[in-house]
XYZ file of C-alpha atoms in Angstrom:
409
model
C 128.878 -48.222 90.271
C 128.364 -46.599 93.647
C 126.491 -49.707 94.725
C 129.333 -52.054 93.792
C 131.007 -51.560 97.196
C 128.093 -53.414 98.826
C 130.054 -56.664 98.498
C 133.043 -55.215 100.356
C 133.155 -55.670 104.111
C 133.938 -52.716 106.345
C 137.144 -54.475 107.367
C 138.214 -54.647 103.705
C 137.391 -50.987 103.147
C 139.311 -49.906 106.273
C 142.309 -52.098 105.407
C 142.545 -50.818 101.837
C 142.229 -47.170 102.901
C 144.945 -47.719 105.501
C 147.384 -48.658 102.709
C 147.139 -45.207 101.067
C 150.296 -43.745 102.753
C 152.282 -46.843 101.730
C 151.016 -46.619 98.165
C 151.852 -42.921 97.955
C 155.428 -43.764 98.930
C 155.922 -46.930 96.913
C 153.150 -46.922 94.301
C 155.344 -46.463 91.235
C 157.860 -49.009 92.546
C 155.005 -51.517 92.911
C 153.567 -50.872 89.456
C 156.994 -50.941 87.771
C 157.642 -54.325 89.371
C 154.132 -55.407 88.383
C 154.804 -54.765 84.700
C 158.131 -56.601 84.938
C 156.370 -59.636 86.416
C 153.478 -59.425 83.965
C 155.638 -59.353 80.842
C 158.030 -62.044 82.057
C 155.116 -64.387 82.815
C 152.847 -63.371 79.909
C 155.084 -62.006 77.135
C 152.201 -62.144 74.631
C 150.745 -59.082 76.378
C 153.624 -57.093 74.867
C 151.438 -57.114 71.745
C 148.962 -54.865 73.605
C 150.988 -52.586 75.869
C 152.851 -49.525 74.593
C 156.509 -50.297 75.255
C 157.576 -46.669 74.828
C 155.317 -45.646 77.704
C 156.841 -48.454 79.756
C 160.401 -47.306 79.074
C 159.596 -43.676 79.842
C 157.878 -44.629 83.089
C 154.541 -43.180 82.013
C 152.494 -46.368 82.309
C 153.722 -47.391 85.790
C 153.123 -43.841 87.058
C 149.631 -43.727 85.564
C 148.727 -47.120 87.041
C 150.100 -46.081 90.437
C 147.883 -42.979 90.375
C 144.878 -45.170 89.529
C 145.622 -47.624 92.351
C 145.975 -44.782 94.863
C 142.734 -43.187 93.662
C 140.955 -46.529 94.015
C 142.289 -46.968 97.559
C 141.215 -43.472 98.610
C 137.730 -43.941 97.153
C 137.171 -47.619 97.919
C 134.120 -46.735 100.023
C 132.736 -44.464 97.264
C 133.885 -45.889 93.942
C 131.363 -43.693 92.141
C 133.846 -40.848 92.673
C 136.239 -42.402 90.163
C 133.595 -43.322 87.573
C 134.821 -40.634 85.080
C 138.323 -42.141 85.251
C 136.907 -45.658 84.910
C 135.055 -44.654 81.747
C 138.148 -42.982 80.298
C 140.285 -46.069 80.929
C 137.512 -48.395 79.740
C 137.409 -46.566 76.391
C 141.149 -47.207 76.022
C 140.734 -50.854 77.016
C 137.920 -51.376 74.497
C 139.994 -49.703 71.814
C 143.012 -51.906 72.598
C 141.045 -55.145 72.824
C 141.396 -55.772 76.577
C 139.115 -58.700 77.469
C 137.646 -60.146 80.712
C 140.219 -62.957 80.734
C 143.021 -60.403 81.105
C 141.806 -59.151 84.496
C 142.683 -62.229 86.625
C 146.196 -62.202 85.121
C 146.640 -58.535 86.000
C 145.247 -59.044 89.507
C 147.528 -61.974 90.259
C 150.641 -60.074 89.216
C 149.615 -56.829 90.917
C 149.172 -58.626 94.236
C 152.488 -60.441 93.756
C 154.191 -57.093 93.125
C 152.607 -55.588 96.252
C 153.813 -58.527 98.335
C 157.377 -58.392 97.018
C 157.797 -54.582 97.178
C 156.025 -53.958 100.485
C 157.574 -56.945 102.267
C 156.389 -57.276 105.878
C 153.858 -54.469 105.371
C 151.964 -56.687 102.929
C 150.298 -58.801 105.599
C 147.796 -61.515 104.795
C 145.000 -59.127 105.791
C 146.299 -56.427 103.424
C 146.680 -58.817 100.488
C 143.289 -60.399 101.139
C 141.611 -56.978 101.296
C 143.279 -55.842 98.082
C 142.341 -59.068 96.305
C 138.701 -58.511 97.252
C 138.857 -54.843 96.257
C 140.588 -55.587 92.948
C 138.020 -58.201 91.985
C 135.195 -55.754 92.718
C 136.797 -53.005 90.624
C 137.581 -55.490 87.840
C 133.907 -56.481 87.705
C 132.994 -52.832 87.181
C 135.507 -52.444 84.336
C 134.376 -55.681 82.690
C 130.734 -54.577 82.857
C 131.407 -51.087 81.457
C 133.676 -52.447 78.708
C 131.167 -55.147 77.760
C 128.592 -52.446 77.025
C 131.169 -50.512 74.994
C 132.100 -53.575 72.909
C 128.439 -54.260 72.205
C 127.678 -50.653 71.277
C 130.749 -50.444 69.014
C 129.844 -53.601 67.122
C 126.114 -53.000 66.760
C 126.125 -49.376 65.589
C 125.707 -48.687 61.863
C 129.064 -49.280 60.188
C 130.512 -50.589 63.446
C 132.703 -53.627 63.982
C 134.433 -55.730 66.620
C 138.199 -56.071 66.943
C 140.472 -54.845 64.160
C 139.279 -53.969 60.654
C 141.564 -53.492 57.613
C 141.727 -50.039 56.030
C 143.488 -48.804 52.909
C 145.646 -45.683 52.943
C 143.759 -43.631 50.374
C 145.911 -40.519 50.657
C 149.013 -39.346 52.527
C 149.502 -35.605 53.062
C 152.352 -33.744 54.774
C 150.822 -31.115 57.064
C 154.114 -29.795 58.516
C 157.748 -30.833 58.878
C 156.712 -33.397 61.507
C 152.985 -34.123 61.018
C 151.593 -36.256 58.187
C 147.916 -37.063 57.649
C 146.673 -40.462 56.508
C 143.238 -40.736 54.881
C 141.869 -44.211 55.589
C 138.992 -46.075 53.885
C 137.571 -49.526 54.775
C 139.184 -52.299 52.735
C 135.849 -54.141 52.681
C 134.129 -51.168 51.035
C 131.602 -51.063 53.878
C 130.154 -48.126 55.774
C 131.924 -46.117 58.429
C 130.295 -45.533 61.811
C 129.546 -42.092 63.119
C 131.794 -40.885 65.946
C 132.074 -37.960 68.314
C 134.596 -35.254 67.339
C 137.602 -35.671 69.617
C 137.632 -39.482 69.620
C 140.532 -41.727 68.587
C 141.211 -45.090 66.951
C 143.797 -47.745 67.773
C 146.150 -48.694 64.949
C 147.902 -52.065 64.795
C 151.406 -51.711 63.374
C 153.424 -54.762 62.361
C 156.777 -53.012 62.059
C 159.497 -54.907 60.154
C 162.258 -56.045 62.489
C 160.127 -55.703 65.624
C 159.324 -58.862 67.605
C 155.977 -57.639 68.915
C 153.032 -55.859 67.376
C 152.667 -52.184 68.271
C 149.296 -50.641 69.112
C 148.975 -46.858 69.042
C 145.997 -44.597 69.586
C 145.616 -41.635 67.243
C 142.951 -38.956 67.330
C 140.673 -38.672 64.333
C 141.593 -35.274 62.898
C 138.657 -34.827 60.494
C 134.939 -34.466 61.095
C 132.640 -37.503 61.248
C 130.215 -38.214 58.417
C 132.834 -38.435 55.657
C 133.728 -41.481 53.553
C 137.138 -41.758 55.252
C 138.838 -41.506 58.626
C 141.837 -39.209 58.945
C 144.645 -39.483 61.469
C 147.513 -36.985 61.626
C 150.692 -38.545 62.988
C 153.525 -36.638 64.638
C 157.026 -37.962 63.910
C 158.513 -38.678 67.337
C 162.230 -37.906 67.216
C 164.950 -39.107 69.576
C 165.044 -37.397 72.963
C 167.731 -38.111 75.563
C 168.077 -41.881 75.986
C 164.942 -42.570 73.947
C 165.272 -43.290 70.199
C 162.991 -42.164 67.375
C 159.410 -43.349 67.755
C 159.097 -46.865 66.324
C 155.534 -46.486 65.043
C 155.579 -42.845 63.967
C 158.805 -43.416 62.008
C 157.224 -46.462 60.358
C 154.155 -44.416 59.406
C 156.158 -41.546 57.959
C 158.763 -43.613 56.132
C 157.196 -46.979 55.324
C 153.411 -46.560 55.087
C 152.336 -45.423 51.630
C 149.191 -44.797 49.649
C 147.580 -48.125 48.783
C 148.977 -49.915 51.834
C 146.687 -51.588 54.361
C 146.578 -51.173 58.134
C 144.172 -52.401 60.786
C 142.295 -50.321 63.333
C 139.594 -50.550 65.951
C 136.377 -48.528 66.009
C 136.464 -44.953 67.421
C 136.573 -44.534 71.193
C 137.182 -41.849 73.794
C 135.549 -39.488 76.285
C 137.173 -36.210 75.170
C 134.366 -35.060 72.901
C 132.588 -31.877 71.937
C 129.515 -31.417 74.104
C 126.129 -30.268 72.813
C 125.670 -27.063 74.800
C 124.979 -23.767 73.048
C 127.936 -21.986 74.630
C 130.734 -20.521 72.498
C 133.716 -22.852 72.129
C 137.407 -22.122 72.689
C 139.931 -24.650 71.332
C 143.513 -24.420 72.648
C 146.164 -26.664 71.100
C 149.816 -27.320 71.840
C 151.719 -28.873 68.924
C 150.155 -32.109 67.674
C 147.476 -31.678 70.351
C 145.523 -29.891 67.639
C 144.447 -33.205 66.051
C 141.307 -33.966 68.133
C 140.520 -30.241 68.201
C 140.660 -30.116 64.400
C 137.847 -32.668 64.257
C 135.823 -30.519 66.668
C 136.630 -27.401 64.661
C 135.457 -28.942 61.393
C 132.150 -29.930 62.999
C 131.651 -26.418 64.416
C 132.453 -24.884 61.020
C 130.046 -27.261 59.307
C 127.196 -26.778 61.779
C 127.653 -22.999 62.131
C 125.682 -23.026 65.385
C 128.295 -21.945 67.968
C 130.939 -19.202 67.892
C 134.400 -20.755 67.979
C 137.860 -19.426 68.826
C 140.796 -21.625 67.822
C 144.171 -20.812 69.384
C 147.060 -22.924 68.082
C 150.605 -22.975 69.452
C 153.665 -24.405 67.722
C 157.428 -24.212 68.023
C 157.829 -22.429 64.673
C 156.418 -22.315 61.142
C 157.866 -25.734 60.262
C 155.915 -27.347 63.095
C 152.589 -25.584 62.517
C 150.020 -27.851 60.828
C 146.612 -26.894 59.359
C 147.372 -23.155 59.543
C 146.102 -22.339 56.060
C 142.872 -24.279 56.559
C 142.128 -22.597 59.896
C 143.104 -19.167 58.536
C 140.816 -19.556 55.512
C 137.919 -20.571 57.774
C 138.416 -17.471 59.935
C 138.562 -15.220 56.863
C 135.343 -16.624 55.405
C 133.208 -17.117 58.521
C 132.253 -14.352 60.963
C 131.664 -16.745 63.877
C 135.253 -18.103 63.679
C 138.196 -16.432 65.421
C 141.734 -17.718 65.027
C 145.023 -16.823 66.722
C 148.412 -18.503 66.822
C 151.492 -18.316 69.028
C 154.963 -19.594 68.114
C 157.918 -20.204 70.397
C 159.989 -18.523 67.698
C 158.319 -16.262 65.142
C 160.158 -16.546 61.842
C 159.576 -17.064 58.105
C 156.035 -16.413 56.899
C 154.832 -15.988 60.488
C 156.577 -12.607 60.758
C 154.041 -11.008 58.408
C 151.048 -13.249 59.121
C 148.427 -11.346 61.128
C 147.104 -14.535 62.733
C 150.431 -15.269 64.468
C 150.093 -12.774 67.290
C 152.527 -13.915 69.936
C 156.066 -15.181 70.376
C 156.544 -17.382 73.402
C 154.209 -19.101 75.827
C 150.543 -18.179 76.200
C 149.807 -16.236 79.371
C 146.610 -14.920 80.942
C 147.137 -11.305 79.831
C 147.438 -12.354 76.174
C 144.615 -14.889 76.340
C 142.015 -12.839 78.230
C 141.056 -10.338 75.475
C 140.913 -13.075 72.818
C 138.377 -15.407 74.454
C 134.738 -14.981 75.549
C 135.509 -15.495 79.242
C 133.182 -17.416 81.536
C 130.443 -17.895 78.949
C 132.494 -20.340 76.822
C 133.411 -24.039 76.932
C 137.185 -24.603 76.785
C 138.871 -27.622 75.187
C 142.629 -28.039 75.232
C 145.104 -30.730 74.253
C 148.887 -30.931 74.046
C 151.992 -31.948 75.993
C 151.832 -32.127 79.782
C 153.455 -28.716 80.519
C 150.947 -27.081 78.135
C 148.035 -28.847 79.847
C 149.210 -27.726 83.285
C 149.638 -24.127 82.144
C 146.244 -23.945 80.414
C 144.389 -25.446 83.354
C 146.054 -23.058 85.797
C 145.369 -19.998 83.624
C 141.745 -20.909 82.965
C 140.886 -21.873 86.537
C 142.838 -19.413 88.634
C 143.371 -16.357 86.415
C 140.393 -16.327 84.047
C 138.097 -17.857 86.694
C 136.473 -20.285 84.249
C 134.128 -22.752 86.032
C 135.757 -26.194 86.186
C 132.774 -27.910 84.534
C 133.425 -25.784 81.416
C 137.046 -26.960 81.126
C 137.833 -30.127 79.134
C 141.247 -31.582 78.268
C 142.865 -34.680 76.791
C 146.131 -36.468 77.532
C 148.158 -38.121 74.808
C 149.402 -41.308 76.469
C 148.662 -42.546 79.999
C 146.805 -39.976 82.111
C 148.903 -38.007 84.549
C 147.905 -35.651 87.340
C 147.885 -32.038 86.141
């Protein structure tokens, strides 16, 4: 990828980098206008994009961050390769194809021109068109390899594949697991613990299809996939989650849904270091897959720290507790915002309130471990700050996953 800038002239590089201050001021305004243009001109793309993320402003903000990062690194695009791979996994999972890129480029440039006005000179637009096409070529190349690998692996497939809901299990007041088996009776591919699948939901009464990405919450190598879905309830001006409500209320055992093959970069590495898993709420789902693999392999000490609002929101507690009781290499601790009910007398629930460095430090192996954490944005920010600045964990041993479009933590 680092060599892909060879086709860019120095004038293009300088012009794009010079737009960084403008983009930092007006980036989200540009990307919000971009999505408005895109969907008005190509409404069929509403079948791909998450409309909830659009309404909450997450997708425009995430795209703005990506555009700014590209502008800052246009002379060294290799610097953003990890982000490219992360986004490419999502694109492959959603079914983004090469023919989508010219449509996106045309509307992104139109949005820049309309929002920036006189600042969007012909030189600026020409430079950004050249830069966009170069970056698009990189994405198309990376995604092409991912599509090929996904289809050609044992049990793999292209596009969406129908699955039956074999079993539906309530894990907490808000989280329900769905055990999914291929409708064609064929094999399942292996996957890396921590990966996700994209589900296609045709919700009654909704004009467009809804695609959602859910982490696989069970270990690979089984005869089913498992996803554990959090019921998204109304918050402020935003109503109950369309897809999660449909899953909880309308999707039953024996029903059929379609999904794409597993994808994602947030995966358990193969070092021999001890592992620490830190989850906030439903962020435990990819970590549960990792935990099951660690329990099965019994080759690395593991500490699982789960946080939840209260007992009604705490999923998989009994399973994790039983594993810790039976296996010497497993440690388990939990923290609740409000300790009540069975948690009052449960020795594994050891804290009320937010995790802090003083509570965490004696419960983890320190700098010798690999740390994986997942949860809502405030949880991610807190964990990264504690691990980096207070526990002095090397950054290369810290791994985290966003649910939804990536933000800057």
